Amino acid sequence: MIRWIIVLIVIVCAVVLAETKGSTCNDHHPKCVRWAAKGECEKNPKWMLQHCRMSCGQCASANVHNLHKLAISQKEEAFKVFLGIFIVLVIGIGIKVIFYGETCPSDAKLKGKTVMITGANTGIGKETARDLAWRKARVILACRDVTKGLKAAAEIIESTGNENVEVKRLDLASFKSIRKFAKEINEEEEKIHILINNAGYLGPYKKTTDGLESNFQVNYLGHFLLTNLLLDKIKASSPSRIINVSSMQHKKGRINFDDLQGEKSYGQFTAYNQSKLAQVMFTKQLADKLEGTKVTVNALHPGVVSTDIMRNFRIYQMWVLRPIISVVSYLFFKTTIQGAQTTIYCAVAPELDDVSGCYFDNCREVPCGENATDEGVAKKLWEISETLCYNVNE
């Protein structure tokens, strides 16, 4: 596939270069030279215009020369536009083939295992749930919108034949909802073998019901509380796994203890990056605390994926630009199935049985951002997180 992409680029470039070369002064053609020397430029005007292009005035009148020059320049511009569009298309497809082609290599089955996934009614979470249901796991979809969750569950059951798919309501923007959900799980579920903290938010400034900034609570703090409330159950189910779906954007993040909730200054990407950094720090801290328990904790970057999280982008809300965004998404973004592969890998790969506190991208372990390795900041964040979780609307 990659070879054909390169061949296509070379062919198109050669055609365009040939056109460009053909539109330059061509007085060196034998007939052009001979006619110009004899003053017989009008001997065959049609042939002259076709072959003695841009004849620098030697074989064409000024008017003919200028008109021909204009026609050629327009043709050149058309070819340049075509070349630009073609190269963008090829590069887009190439990026998807080269960088987004990784799939989970494991065919491990999960019969007898219970998996819980937050935000599983759509996007990456839904495709993760579908795959793990196909592997015969019992899957709990933890969703804020139960109606959408039930619809997703029905689709998963139909496509996998696994009827052991359940929906429970969980609103990560509410500590009350998180505590209620965790209480039900601890009382009703015998085991939780895999917890996937997948739900996410990216959008304008908005406070949760607990008065906290939405990116911070939904992406990080809600999962921090949920995981800790379920930790005894997860330990009792060992060997078990906790997976935090973060983002490569964590590398651009900074934990701003002076304005953790963005009340002084807010940028949605700044808040998002901070929350994703917090997830990776949480992963590493929790992995240290769980050492020796046979419970592993890992974080991952799913890739740049076209999901419902884009609905909160201001540019996406401009309906005029949506067709362009759709094309760009198709060319350069992962599909939700592709985006789910690293999560699936972290959930099922047998080679990760004893791997904890690590960061993954495209189904392989990669270094996390240097900012995520600051032990002092991570410990301080943990302490503040505990205070927020247990002091806000207790």
PDB file of C-alpha atoms in Angstrom, residues 36-335:
ATOM      1  CA  ALA A  36      12.489  32.218 -36.628  1.00  0.00           C
ATOM      2  CA  ALA A  37      15.753  32.402 -38.592  1.00  0.00           C
ATOM      3  CA  LYS A  38      13.898  32.617 -41.901  1.00  0.00           C
ATOM      4  CA  GLY A  39      11.188  34.924 -40.621  1.00  0.00           C
ATOM      5  CA  GLU A  40       8.558  32.290 -41.383  1.00  0.00           C
ATOM      6  CA  CYS A  41       6.795  32.270 -38.005  1.00  0.00           C
ATOM      7  CA  GLU A  42       3.403  32.564 -39.710  1.00  0.00           C
ATOM      8  CA  LYS A  43       4.055  29.582 -41.949  1.00  0.00           C
ATOM      9  CA  ASN A  44       1.965  27.326 -39.720  1.00  0.00           C
ATOM     10  CA  PRO A  45       0.393  29.442 -36.940  1.00  0.00           C
ATOM     11  CA  LYS A  46      -1.515  26.516 -35.402  1.00  0.00           C
ATOM     12  CA  TRP A  47       1.585  24.339 -35.152  1.00  0.00           C
ATOM     13  CA  MET A  48       3.610  27.312 -33.941  1.00  0.00           C
ATOM     14  CA  LEU A  49       1.152  28.055 -31.111  1.00  0.00           C
ATOM     15  CA  GLN A  50       1.184  24.417 -30.062  1.00  0.00           C
ATOM     16  CA  HIS A  51       4.910  23.756 -30.190  1.00  0.00           C
ATOM     17  CA  CYS A  52       6.675  27.116 -30.124  1.00  0.00           C
ATOM     18  CA  ARG A  53       4.989  28.118 -26.884  1.00  0.00           C
ATOM     19  CA  MET A  54       6.054  31.218 -25.092  1.00  0.00           C
ATOM     20  CA  SER A  55       8.389  31.918 -27.980  1.00  0.00           C
ATOM     21  CA  CYS A  56       9.835  34.989 -26.298  1.00  0.00           C
ATOM     22  CA  GLY A  57       8.430  37.091 -29.124  1.00  0.00           C
ATOM     23  CA  GLN A  58      10.511  35.456 -31.867  1.00  0.00           C
ATOM     24  CA  CYS A  59       7.741  33.355 -33.366  1.00  0.00           C
ATOM     25  CA  ALA A  60       4.646  35.139 -32.165  1.00  0.00           C
ATOM     26  CA  SER A  61       3.234  38.612 -32.147  1.00  0.00           C
ATOM     27  CA  ALA A  62       3.020  40.374 -28.812  1.00  0.00           C
ATOM     28  CA  ASN A  63      -0.742  39.763 -28.563  1.00  0.00           C
ATOM     29  CA  VAL A  64      -0.521  36.082 -29.411  1.00  0.00           C
ATOM     30  CA  HIS A  65       2.420  35.704 -27.061  1.00  0.00           C
ATOM     31  CA  ASN A  66       0.609  37.311 -24.113  1.00  0.00           C
ATOM     32  CA  LEU A  67      -2.634  35.421 -24.691  1.00  0.00           C
ATOM     33  CA  HIS A  68      -0.755  32.163 -24.877  1.00  0.00           C
ATOM     34  CA  LYS A  69       1.202  33.060 -21.758  1.00  0.00           C
ATOM     35  CA  LEU A  70      -2.049  33.743 -19.882  1.00  0.00           C
ATOM     36  CA  ALA A  71      -3.580  30.457 -21.014  1.00  0.00           C
ATOM     37  CA  ILE A  72      -0.505  28.516 -19.972  1.00  0.00           C
ATOM     38  CA  SER A  73      -0.303  30.220 -16.570  1.00  0.00           C
ATOM     39  CA  GLN A  74      -3.964  29.356 -15.916  1.00  0.00           C
ATOM     40  CA  LYS A  75      -3.280  25.780 -16.873  1.00  0.00           C
ATOM     41  CA  GLU A  76      -0.290  25.725 -14.539  1.00  0.00           C
ATOM     42  CA  GLU A  77      -2.408  27.058 -11.673  1.00  0.00           C
ATOM     43  CA  ALA A  78      -5.053  24.400 -12.295  1.00  0.00           C
ATOM     44  CA  PHE A  79      -2.403  21.706 -12.185  1.00  0.00           C
ATOM     45  CA  LYS A  80      -0.954  23.128  -8.978  1.00  0.00           C
ATOM     46  CA  VAL A  81      -4.377  23.047  -7.320  1.00  0.00           C
ATOM     47  CA  PHE A  82      -4.916  19.492  -8.535  1.00  0.00           C
ATOM     48  CA  LEU A  83      -1.496  18.470  -7.282  1.00  0.00           C
ATOM     49  CA  GLY A  84      -2.124  20.058  -3.897  1.00  0.00           C
ATOM     50  CA  ILE A  85      -5.456  18.288  -3.448  1.00  0.00           C
ATOM     51  CA  PHE A  86      -4.003  14.996  -4.623  1.00  0.00           C
ATOM     52  CA  ILE A  87      -1.028  15.186  -2.277  1.00  0.00           C
ATOM     53  CA  VAL A  88      -3.265  16.053   0.694  1.00  0.00           C
ATOM     54  CA  LEU A  89      -5.468  13.044  -0.081  1.00  0.00           C
ATOM     55  CA  VAL A  90      -2.508  10.717  -0.452  1.00  0.00           C
ATOM     56  CA  ILE A  91      -0.793  11.999   2.688  1.00  0.00           C
ATOM     57  CA  GLY A  92      -4.040  11.656   4.652  1.00  0.00           C
ATOM     58  CA  ILE A  93      -4.549   8.075   3.525  1.00  0.00           C
ATOM     59  CA  GLY A  94      -0.857   7.378   4.077  1.00  0.00           C
ATOM     60  CA  ILE A  95      -1.001   8.652   7.645  1.00  0.00           C
ATOM     61  CA  LYS A  96      -3.961   6.399   8.394  1.00  0.00           C
ATOM     62  CA  VAL A  97      -2.206   3.389   6.864  1.00  0.00           C
ATOM     63  CA  ILE A  98       1.209   3.976   8.432  1.00  0.00           C
ATOM     64  CA  PHE A  99       0.356   5.362  11.851  1.00  0.00           C
ATOM     65  CA  TYR A 100      -3.189   4.215  12.561  1.00  0.00           C
ATOM     66  CA  GLY A 101      -3.035   0.666  11.313  1.00  0.00           C
ATOM     67  CA  GLU A 102      -2.202  -1.010  14.621  1.00  0.00           C
ATOM     68  CA  THR A 103      -4.757  -3.478  15.895  1.00  0.00           C
ATOM     69  CA  CYS A 104      -4.781  -5.437  19.115  1.00  0.00           C
ATOM     70  CA  PRO A 105      -2.851  -8.623  18.276  1.00  0.00           C
ATOM     71  CA  SER A 106      -4.342 -10.692  21.094  1.00  0.00           C
ATOM     72  CA  ASP A 107      -7.248 -13.056  20.542  1.00  0.00           C
ATOM     73  CA  ALA A 108      -7.612 -13.713  24.284  1.00  0.00           C
ATOM     74  CA  LYS A 109     -11.101 -14.594  25.486  1.00  0.00           C
ATOM     75  CA  LEU A 110     -12.631 -13.126  28.633  1.00  0.00           C
ATOM     76  CA  LYS A 111     -15.255 -15.706  29.527  1.00  0.00           C
ATOM     77  CA  GLY A 112     -16.055 -15.458  33.228  1.00  0.00           C
ATOM     78  CA  LYS A 113     -14.598 -11.934  33.474  1.00  0.00           C
ATOM     79  CA  THR A 114     -16.552  -8.799  34.353  1.00  0.00           C
ATOM     80  CA  VAL A 115     -15.593  -5.568  32.623  1.00  0.00           C
ATOM     81  CA  MET A 116     -16.823  -2.080  33.484  1.00  0.00           C
ATOM     82  CA  ILE A 117     -16.447   0.796  31.017  1.00  0.00           C
ATOM     83  CA  THR A 118     -17.380   4.416  31.648  1.00  0.00           C
ATOM     84  CA  GLY A 119     -18.773   6.430  28.743  1.00  0.00           C
ATOM     85  CA  ALA A 120     -19.507   3.222  26.856  1.00  0.00           C
ATOM     86  CA  ASN A 121     -22.632   4.308  24.997  1.00  0.00           C
ATOM     87  CA  THR A 122     -20.702   5.965  22.163  1.00  0.00           C
ATOM     88  CA  GLY A 123     -17.336   6.346  20.431  1.00  0.00           C
ATOM     89  CA  ILE A 124     -14.256   4.516  21.676  1.00  0.00           C
ATOM     90  CA  GLY A 125     -16.027   3.222  24.763  1.00  0.00           C
ATOM     91  CA  LYS A 126     -18.774   1.602  22.728  1.00  0.00           C
ATOM     92  CA  GLU A 127     -16.325  -0.110  20.361  1.00  0.00           C
ATOM     93  CA  THR A 128     -14.243  -1.280  23.321  1.00  0.00           C
ATOM     94  CA  ALA A 129     -17.372  -2.731  24.910  1.00  0.00           C
ATOM     95  CA  ARG A 130     -18.314  -4.425  21.629  1.00  0.00           C
ATOM     96  CA  ASP A 131     -14.910  -6.070  21.305  1.00  0.00           C
ATOM     97  CA  LEU A 132     -14.792  -7.277  24.912  1.00  0.00           C
ATOM     98  CA  ALA A 133     -18.359  -8.589  24.641  1.00  0.00           C
ATOM     99  CA  TRP A 134     -17.254 -10.482  21.529  1.00  0.00           C
ATOM    100  CA  ARG A 135     -14.534 -12.000  23.733  1.00  0.00           C
ATOM    101  CA  LYS A 136     -17.334 -13.343  25.980  1.00  0.00           C
ATOM    102  CA  ALA A 137     -16.850 -10.945  28.905  1.00  0.00           C
ATOM    103  CA  ARG A 138     -19.719  -9.701  31.010  1.00  0.00           C
ATOM    104  CA  VAL A 139     -19.764  -6.000  30.178  1.00  0.00           C
ATOM    105  CA  ILE A 140     -21.229  -3.188  32.261  1.00  0.00           C
ATOM    106  CA  LEU A 141     -21.804   0.045  30.353  1.00  0.00           C
ATOM    107  CA  ALA A 142     -21.569   2.921  32.837  1.00  0.00           C
ATOM    108  CA  CYS A 143     -23.353   5.795  31.104  1.00  0.00           C
ATOM    109  CA  ARG A 144     -24.786   9.174  31.999  1.00  0.00           C
ATOM    110  CA  ASP A 145     -27.570   8.776  29.438  1.00  0.00           C
ATOM    111  CA  VAL A 146     -29.281   5.447  30.142  1.00  0.00           C
ATOM    112  CA  THR A 147     -31.454   5.639  27.011  1.00  0.00           C
ATOM    113  CA  LYS A 148     -28.392   5.895  24.774  1.00  0.00           C
ATOM    114  CA  GLY A 149     -26.715   3.230  26.880  1.00  0.00           C
ATOM    115  CA  LEU A 150     -29.574   0.785  26.338  1.00  0.00           C
ATOM    116  CA  LYS A 151     -29.492   1.464  22.603  1.00  0.00           C
ATOM    117  CA  ALA A 152     -25.731   0.815  22.525  1.00  0.00           C
ATOM    118  CA  ALA A 153     -26.173  -2.367  24.566  1.00  0.00           C
ATOM    119  CA  ALA A 154     -28.814  -3.650  22.134  1.00  0.00           C
ATOM    120  CA  GLU A 155     -26.466  -3.033  19.196  1.00  0.00           C
ATOM    121  CA  ILE A 156     -23.596  -4.784  20.978  1.00  0.00           C
ATOM    122  CA  ILE A 157     -25.752  -7.790  21.870  1.00  0.00           C
ATOM    123  CA  GLU A 158     -26.995  -8.059  18.285  1.00  0.00           C
ATOM    124  CA  SER A 159     -23.513  -7.806  16.742  1.00  0.00           C
ATOM    125  CA  THR A 160     -21.722 -10.134  19.189  1.00  0.00           C
ATOM    126  CA  GLY A 161     -24.411 -12.576  20.271  1.00  0.00           C
ATOM    127  CA  ASN A 162     -23.360 -11.963  23.879  1.00  0.00           C
ATOM    128  CA  GLU A 163     -26.435 -11.096  25.920  1.00  0.00           C
ATOM    129  CA  ASN A 164     -24.409 -10.506  29.074  1.00  0.00           C
ATOM    130  CA  VAL A 165     -24.287  -6.737  28.555  1.00  0.00           C
ATOM    131  CA  GLU A 166     -25.760  -4.450  31.198  1.00  0.00           C
ATOM    132  CA  VAL A 167     -26.312  -0.705  31.510  1.00  0.00           C
ATOM    133  CA  LYS A 168     -26.002   1.315  34.713  1.00  0.00           C
ATOM    134  CA  ARG A 169     -26.322   5.041  35.200  1.00  0.00           C
ATOM    135  CA  LEU A 170     -23.170   6.956  36.116  1.00  0.00           C
ATOM    136  CA  ASP A 171     -22.725  10.714  35.928  1.00  0.00           C
ATOM    137  CA  LEU A 172     -19.084  11.594  36.525  1.00  0.00           C
ATOM    138  CA  ALA A 173     -20.062  15.240  36.940  1.00  0.00           C
ATOM    139  CA  SER A 174     -21.794  14.300  40.198  1.00  0.00           C
ATOM    140  CA  PHE A 175     -20.055  12.813  43.236  1.00  0.00           C
ATOM    141  CA  LYS A 176     -23.477  11.738  44.496  1.00  0.00           C
ATOM    142  CA  SER A 177     -24.053   9.723  41.313  1.00  0.00           C
ATOM    143  CA  ILE A 178     -20.574   8.195  41.524  1.00  0.00           C
ATOM    144  CA  ARG A 179     -21.080   7.105  45.131  1.00  0.00           C
ATOM    145  CA  LYS A 180     -24.505   5.648  44.378  1.00  0.00           C
ATOM    146  CA  PHE A 181     -23.134   3.765  41.385  1.00  0.00           C
ATOM    147  CA  ALA A 182     -20.147   2.406  43.341  1.00  0.00           C
ATOM    148  CA  LYS A 183     -22.411   1.308  46.197  1.00  0.00           C
ATOM    149  CA  GLU A 184     -24.605  -0.661  43.799  1.00  0.00           C
ATOM    150  CA  ILE A 185     -21.609  -2.289  42.144  1.00  0.00           C
ATOM    151  CA  ASN A 186     -20.016  -3.248  45.458  1.00  0.00           C
ATOM    152  CA  GLU A 187     -23.289  -4.761  46.655  1.00  0.00           C
ATOM    153  CA  GLU A 188     -24.405  -6.473  43.455  1.00  0.00           C
ATOM    154  CA  GLU A 189     -21.240  -7.541  41.659  1.00  0.00           C
ATOM    155  CA  GLU A 190     -19.135 -10.437  42.822  1.00  0.00           C
ATOM    156  CA  LYS A 191     -16.071  -9.415  40.809  1.00  0.00           C
ATOM    157  CA  ILE A 192     -14.701  -6.536  38.752  1.00  0.00           C
ATOM    158  CA  HIS A 193     -11.787  -7.830  36.712  1.00  0.00           C
ATOM    159  CA  ILE A 194     -11.283  -4.871  34.385  1.00  0.00           C
ATOM    160  CA  LEU A 195     -12.182  -1.227  35.007  1.00  0.00           C
ATOM    161  CA  ILE A 196     -11.814   1.056  32.003  1.00  0.00           C
ATOM    162  CA  ASN A 197     -12.034   4.760  32.828  1.00  0.00           C
ATOM    163  CA  ASN A 198     -12.938   5.921  29.333  1.00  0.00           C
ATOM    164  CA  ALA A 199     -15.504   8.742  29.621  1.00  0.00           C
ATOM    165  CA  GLY A 200     -14.263  12.190  28.670  1.00  0.00           C
ATOM    166  CA  TYR A 201     -15.209  15.819  28.234  1.00  0.00           C
ATOM    167  CA  LEU A 202     -13.729  18.673  26.237  1.00  0.00           C
ATOM    168  CA  GLY A 203     -15.633  21.891  26.035  1.00  0.00           C
ATOM    169  CA  PRO A 204     -16.272  25.425  27.219  1.00  0.00           C
ATOM    170  CA  TYR A 205     -16.150  26.402  30.873  1.00  0.00           C
ATOM    171  CA  LYS A 206     -18.893  24.710  32.811  1.00  0.00           C
ATOM    172  CA  LYS A 207     -19.251  23.765  36.459  1.00  0.00           C
ATOM    173  CA  THR A 208     -20.405  20.350  37.599  1.00  0.00           C
ATOM    174  CA  THR A 209     -23.118  19.844  40.200  1.00  0.00           C
ATOM    175  CA  ASP A 210     -20.286  19.796  42.742  1.00  0.00           C
ATOM    176  CA  GLY A 211     -19.104  23.244  41.671  1.00  0.00           C
ATOM    177  CA  LEU A 212     -15.919  22.002  40.003  1.00  0.00           C
ATOM    178  CA  GLU A 213     -14.644  22.590  36.463  1.00  0.00           C
ATOM    179  CA  SER A 214     -16.068  19.937  34.104  1.00  0.00           C
ATOM    180  CA  ASN A 215     -12.865  18.845  32.330  1.00  0.00           C
ATOM    181  CA  PHE A 216     -11.142  18.326  35.671  1.00  0.00           C
ATOM    182  CA  GLN A 217     -13.981  16.381  37.293  1.00  0.00           C
ATOM    183  CA  VAL A 218     -15.300  14.303  34.383  1.00  0.00           C
ATOM    184  CA  ASN A 219     -11.931  13.332  32.922  1.00  0.00           C
ATOM    185  CA  TYR A 220      -9.958  12.948  36.117  1.00  0.00           C
ATOM    186  CA  LEU A 221     -11.462  13.536  39.543  1.00  0.00           C
ATOM    187  CA  GLY A 222     -14.651  11.534  38.956  1.00  0.00           C
ATOM    188  CA  HIS A 223     -12.589   8.559  37.829  1.00  0.00           C
ATOM    189  CA  PHE A 224     -10.239   9.079  40.786  1.00  0.00           C
ATOM    190  CA  LEU A 225     -13.187   8.786  43.175  1.00  0.00           C
ATOM    191  CA  LEU A 226     -14.834   5.910  41.299  1.00  0.00           C
ATOM    192  CA  THR A 227     -11.641   3.863  41.184  1.00  0.00           C
ATOM    193  CA  ASN A 228     -10.933   4.330  44.873  1.00  0.00           C
ATOM    194  CA  LEU A 229     -14.506   3.403  45.820  1.00  0.00           C
ATOM    195  CA  LEU A 230     -14.243   0.177  43.782  1.00  0.00           C
ATOM    196  CA  LEU A 231     -10.666  -0.636  44.726  1.00  0.00           C
ATOM    197  CA  ASP A 232     -11.425  -3.273  47.359  1.00  0.00           C
ATOM    198  CA  LYS A 233     -13.686  -5.106  44.913  1.00  0.00           C
ATOM    199  CA  ILE A 234     -11.031  -4.903  42.191  1.00  0.00           C
ATOM    200  CA  LYS A 235      -8.341  -6.186  44.571  1.00  0.00           C
ATOM    201  CA  ALA A 236     -10.567  -9.090  45.552  1.00  0.00           C
ATOM    202  CA  SER A 237     -10.930  -9.925  41.849  1.00  0.00           C
ATOM    203  CA  SER A 238      -7.181 -10.078  41.126  1.00  0.00           C
ATOM    204  CA  PRO A 239      -5.511 -10.564  38.785  1.00  0.00           C
ATOM    205  CA  SER A 240      -7.308  -7.463  37.567  1.00  0.00           C
ATOM    206  CA  ARG A 241      -6.650  -4.333  35.553  1.00  0.00           C
ATOM    207  CA  ILE A 242      -7.445  -0.627  35.728  1.00  0.00           C
ATOM    208  CA  ILE A 243      -7.096   1.306  32.479  1.00  0.00           C
ATOM    209  CA  ASN A 244      -7.192   5.090  32.206  1.00  0.00           C
ATOM    210  CA  VAL A 245      -7.899   6.481  28.736  1.00  0.00           C
ATOM    211  CA  SER A 246      -5.788   9.639  28.684  1.00  0.00           C
ATOM    212  CA  SER A 247      -4.334  11.531  25.713  1.00  0.00           C
ATOM    213  CA  MET A 248      -1.018  12.591  24.212  1.00  0.00           C
ATOM    214  CA  GLN A 249      -2.204  16.090  25.147  1.00  0.00           C
ATOM    215  CA  HIS A 250      -1.081  15.324  28.689  1.00  0.00           C
ATOM    216  CA  LYS A 251       2.415  16.210  27.474  1.00  0.00           C
ATOM    217  CA  LYS A 252       1.262  19.803  27.028  1.00  0.00           C
ATOM    218  CA  GLY A 253      -0.485  19.896  30.389  1.00  0.00           C
ATOM    219  CA  ARG A 254       0.497  21.551  33.648  1.00  0.00           C
ATOM    220  CA  ILE A 255      -1.083  21.112  37.061  1.00  0.00           C
ATOM    221  CA  ASN A 256      -1.937  24.662  38.072  1.00  0.00           C
ATOM    222  CA  PHE A 257      -2.463  24.419  41.823  1.00  0.00           C
ATOM    223  CA  ASP A 258      -3.108  28.170  41.981  1.00  0.00           C
ATOM    224  CA  ASP A 259      -6.096  27.862  39.644  1.00  0.00           C
ATOM    225  CA  LEU A 260      -6.985  24.176  39.493  1.00  0.00           C
ATOM    226  CA  GLN A 261     -10.606  24.887  38.531  1.00  0.00           C
ATOM    227  CA  GLY A 262      -9.870  27.564  35.911  1.00  0.00           C
ATOM    228  CA  GLU A 263     -11.722  30.277  37.805  1.00  0.00           C
ATOM    229  CA  LYS A 264      -9.072  32.950  37.246  1.00  0.00           C
ATOM    230  CA  SER A 265      -8.246  32.125  33.646  1.00  0.00           C
ATOM    231  CA  TYR A 266      -9.802  29.464  31.426  1.00  0.00           C
ATOM    232  CA  GLY A 267      -8.967  27.845  28.121  1.00  0.00           C
ATOM    233  CA  GLN A 268     -10.754  24.636  27.214  1.00  0.00           C
ATOM    234  CA  PHE A 269      -7.631  22.977  25.823  1.00  0.00           C
ATOM    235  CA  THR A 270      -5.560  24.130  28.802  1.00  0.00           C
ATOM    236  CA  ALA A 271      -8.144  22.574  31.121  1.00  0.00           C
ATOM    237  CA  TYR A 272      -8.331  19.412  29.015  1.00  0.00           C
ATOM    238  CA  ASN A 273      -4.555  18.998  28.922  1.00  0.00           C
ATOM    239  CA  GLN A 274      -4.353  19.451  32.690  1.00  0.00           C
ATOM    240  CA  SER A 275      -7.019  16.794  33.268  1.00  0.00           C
ATOM    241  CA  LYS A 276      -5.253  14.323  30.996  1.00  0.00           C
ATOM    242  CA  LEU A 277      -1.944  14.950  32.745  1.00  0.00           C
ATOM    243  CA  ALA A 278      -3.701  14.350  36.065  1.00  0.00           C
ATOM    244  CA  GLN A 279      -4.909  10.977  34.732  1.00  0.00           C
ATOM    245  CA  VAL A 280      -1.378   9.850  33.903  1.00  0.00           C
ATOM    246  CA  MET A 281      -0.063  11.026  37.286  1.00  0.00           C
ATOM    247  CA  PHE A 282      -2.934   9.199  38.985  1.00  0.00           C
ATOM    248  CA  THR A 283      -2.032   6.061  37.023  1.00  0.00           C
ATOM    249  CA  LYS A 284       1.566   6.112  38.219  1.00  0.00           C
ATOM    250  CA  GLN A 285       0.704   6.910  41.833  1.00  0.00           C
ATOM    251  CA  LEU A 286      -1.952   4.198  42.012  1.00  0.00           C
ATOM    252  CA  ALA A 287       0.373   1.654  40.385  1.00  0.00           C
ATOM    253  CA  ASP A 288       2.919   2.303  43.146  1.00  0.00           C
ATOM    254  CA  LYS A 289       0.268   1.901  45.845  1.00  0.00           C
ATOM    255  CA  LEU A 290      -0.969  -1.371  44.319  1.00  0.00           C
ATOM    256  CA  GLU A 291       2.429  -2.969  43.862  1.00  0.00           C
ATOM    257  CA  GLY A 292       2.300  -6.624  44.867  1.00  0.00           C
ATOM    258  CA  THR A 293      -1.516  -6.866  44.722  1.00  0.00           C
ATOM    259  CA  LYS A 294      -1.786  -8.331  41.200  1.00  0.00           C
ATOM    260  CA  VAL A 295      -3.801  -5.281  40.198  1.00  0.00           C
ATOM    261  CA  THR A 296      -2.200  -3.367  37.339  1.00  0.00           C
ATOM    262  CA  VAL A 297      -2.888   0.237  36.329  1.00  0.00           C
ATOM    263  CA  ASN A 298      -1.966   1.693  32.951  1.00  0.00           C
ATOM    264  CA  ALA A 299      -2.800   4.784  30.907  1.00  0.00           C
ATOM    265  CA  LEU A 300      -3.018   5.216  27.155  1.00  0.00           C
ATOM    266  CA  HIS A 301      -3.452   7.556  24.221  1.00  0.00           C
ATOM    267  CA  PRO A 302      -6.209   6.256  21.902  1.00  0.00           C
ATOM    268  CA  GLY A 303      -5.096   8.439  18.993  1.00  0.00           C
ATOM    269  CA  VAL A 304      -6.767  11.387  17.337  1.00  0.00           C
ATOM    270  CA  VAL A 305     -10.244   9.980  16.923  1.00  0.00           C
ATOM    271  CA  SER A 306     -13.402  11.359  15.363  1.00  0.00           C
ATOM    272  CA  THR A 307     -15.873  11.013  18.259  1.00  0.00           C
ATOM    273  CA  ASP A 308     -18.802  12.841  19.820  1.00  0.00           C
ATOM    274  CA  ILE A 309     -16.374  14.811  21.985  1.00  0.00           C
ATOM    275  CA  MET A 310     -15.877  17.027  18.895  1.00  0.00           C
ATOM    276  CA  ARG A 311     -19.409  18.363  19.244  1.00  0.00           C
ATOM    277  CA  ASN A 312     -18.149  20.816  21.852  1.00  0.00           C
ATOM    278  CA  PHE A 313     -15.583  22.373  19.507  1.00  0.00           C
ATOM    279  CA  ARG A 314     -16.644  25.880  18.531  1.00  0.00           C
ATOM    280  CA  ILE A 315     -15.573  25.295  14.954  1.00  0.00           C
ATOM    281  CA  TYR A 316     -17.757  22.164  14.772  1.00  0.00           C
ATOM    282  CA  GLN A 317     -20.786  24.167  15.829  1.00  0.00           C
ATOM    283  CA  MET A 318     -20.428  26.260  12.638  1.00  0.00           C
ATOM    284  CA  TRP A 319     -22.595  24.188  10.288  1.00  0.00           C
ATOM    285  CA  VAL A 320     -20.950  25.707   7.204  1.00  0.00           C
ATOM    286  CA  LEU A 321     -17.624  24.112   8.174  1.00  0.00           C
ATOM    287  CA  ARG A 322     -18.983  20.701   9.140  1.00  0.00           C
ATOM    288  CA  PRO A 323     -18.531  19.145   5.655  1.00  0.00           C
ATOM    289  CA  ILE A 324     -14.883  20.254   5.648  1.00  0.00           C
ATOM    290  CA  ILE A 325     -14.383  18.925   9.167  1.00  0.00           C
ATOM    291  CA  SER A 326     -15.941  15.616   8.117  1.00  0.00           C
ATOM    292  CA  VAL A 327     -13.488  15.268   5.217  1.00  0.00           C
ATOM    293  CA  VAL A 328     -10.521  16.175   7.423  1.00  0.00           C
ATOM    294  CA  SER A 329     -11.714  13.710  10.070  1.00  0.00           C
ATOM    295  CA  TYR A 330     -12.005  10.937   7.499  1.00  0.00           C
ATOM    296  CA  LEU A 331      -8.536  11.595   6.121  1.00  0.00           C
ATOM    297  CA  PHE A 332      -6.530  12.246   9.242  1.00  0.00           C
ATOM    298  CA  PHE A 333      -8.430  10.909  12.269  1.00  0.00           C
ATOM    299  CA  LYS A 334      -8.790   7.367  13.501  1.00  0.00           C
ATOM    300  CA  THR A 335     -12.144   5.673  13.357  1.00  0.00           C
TER     301      THR A 335
END
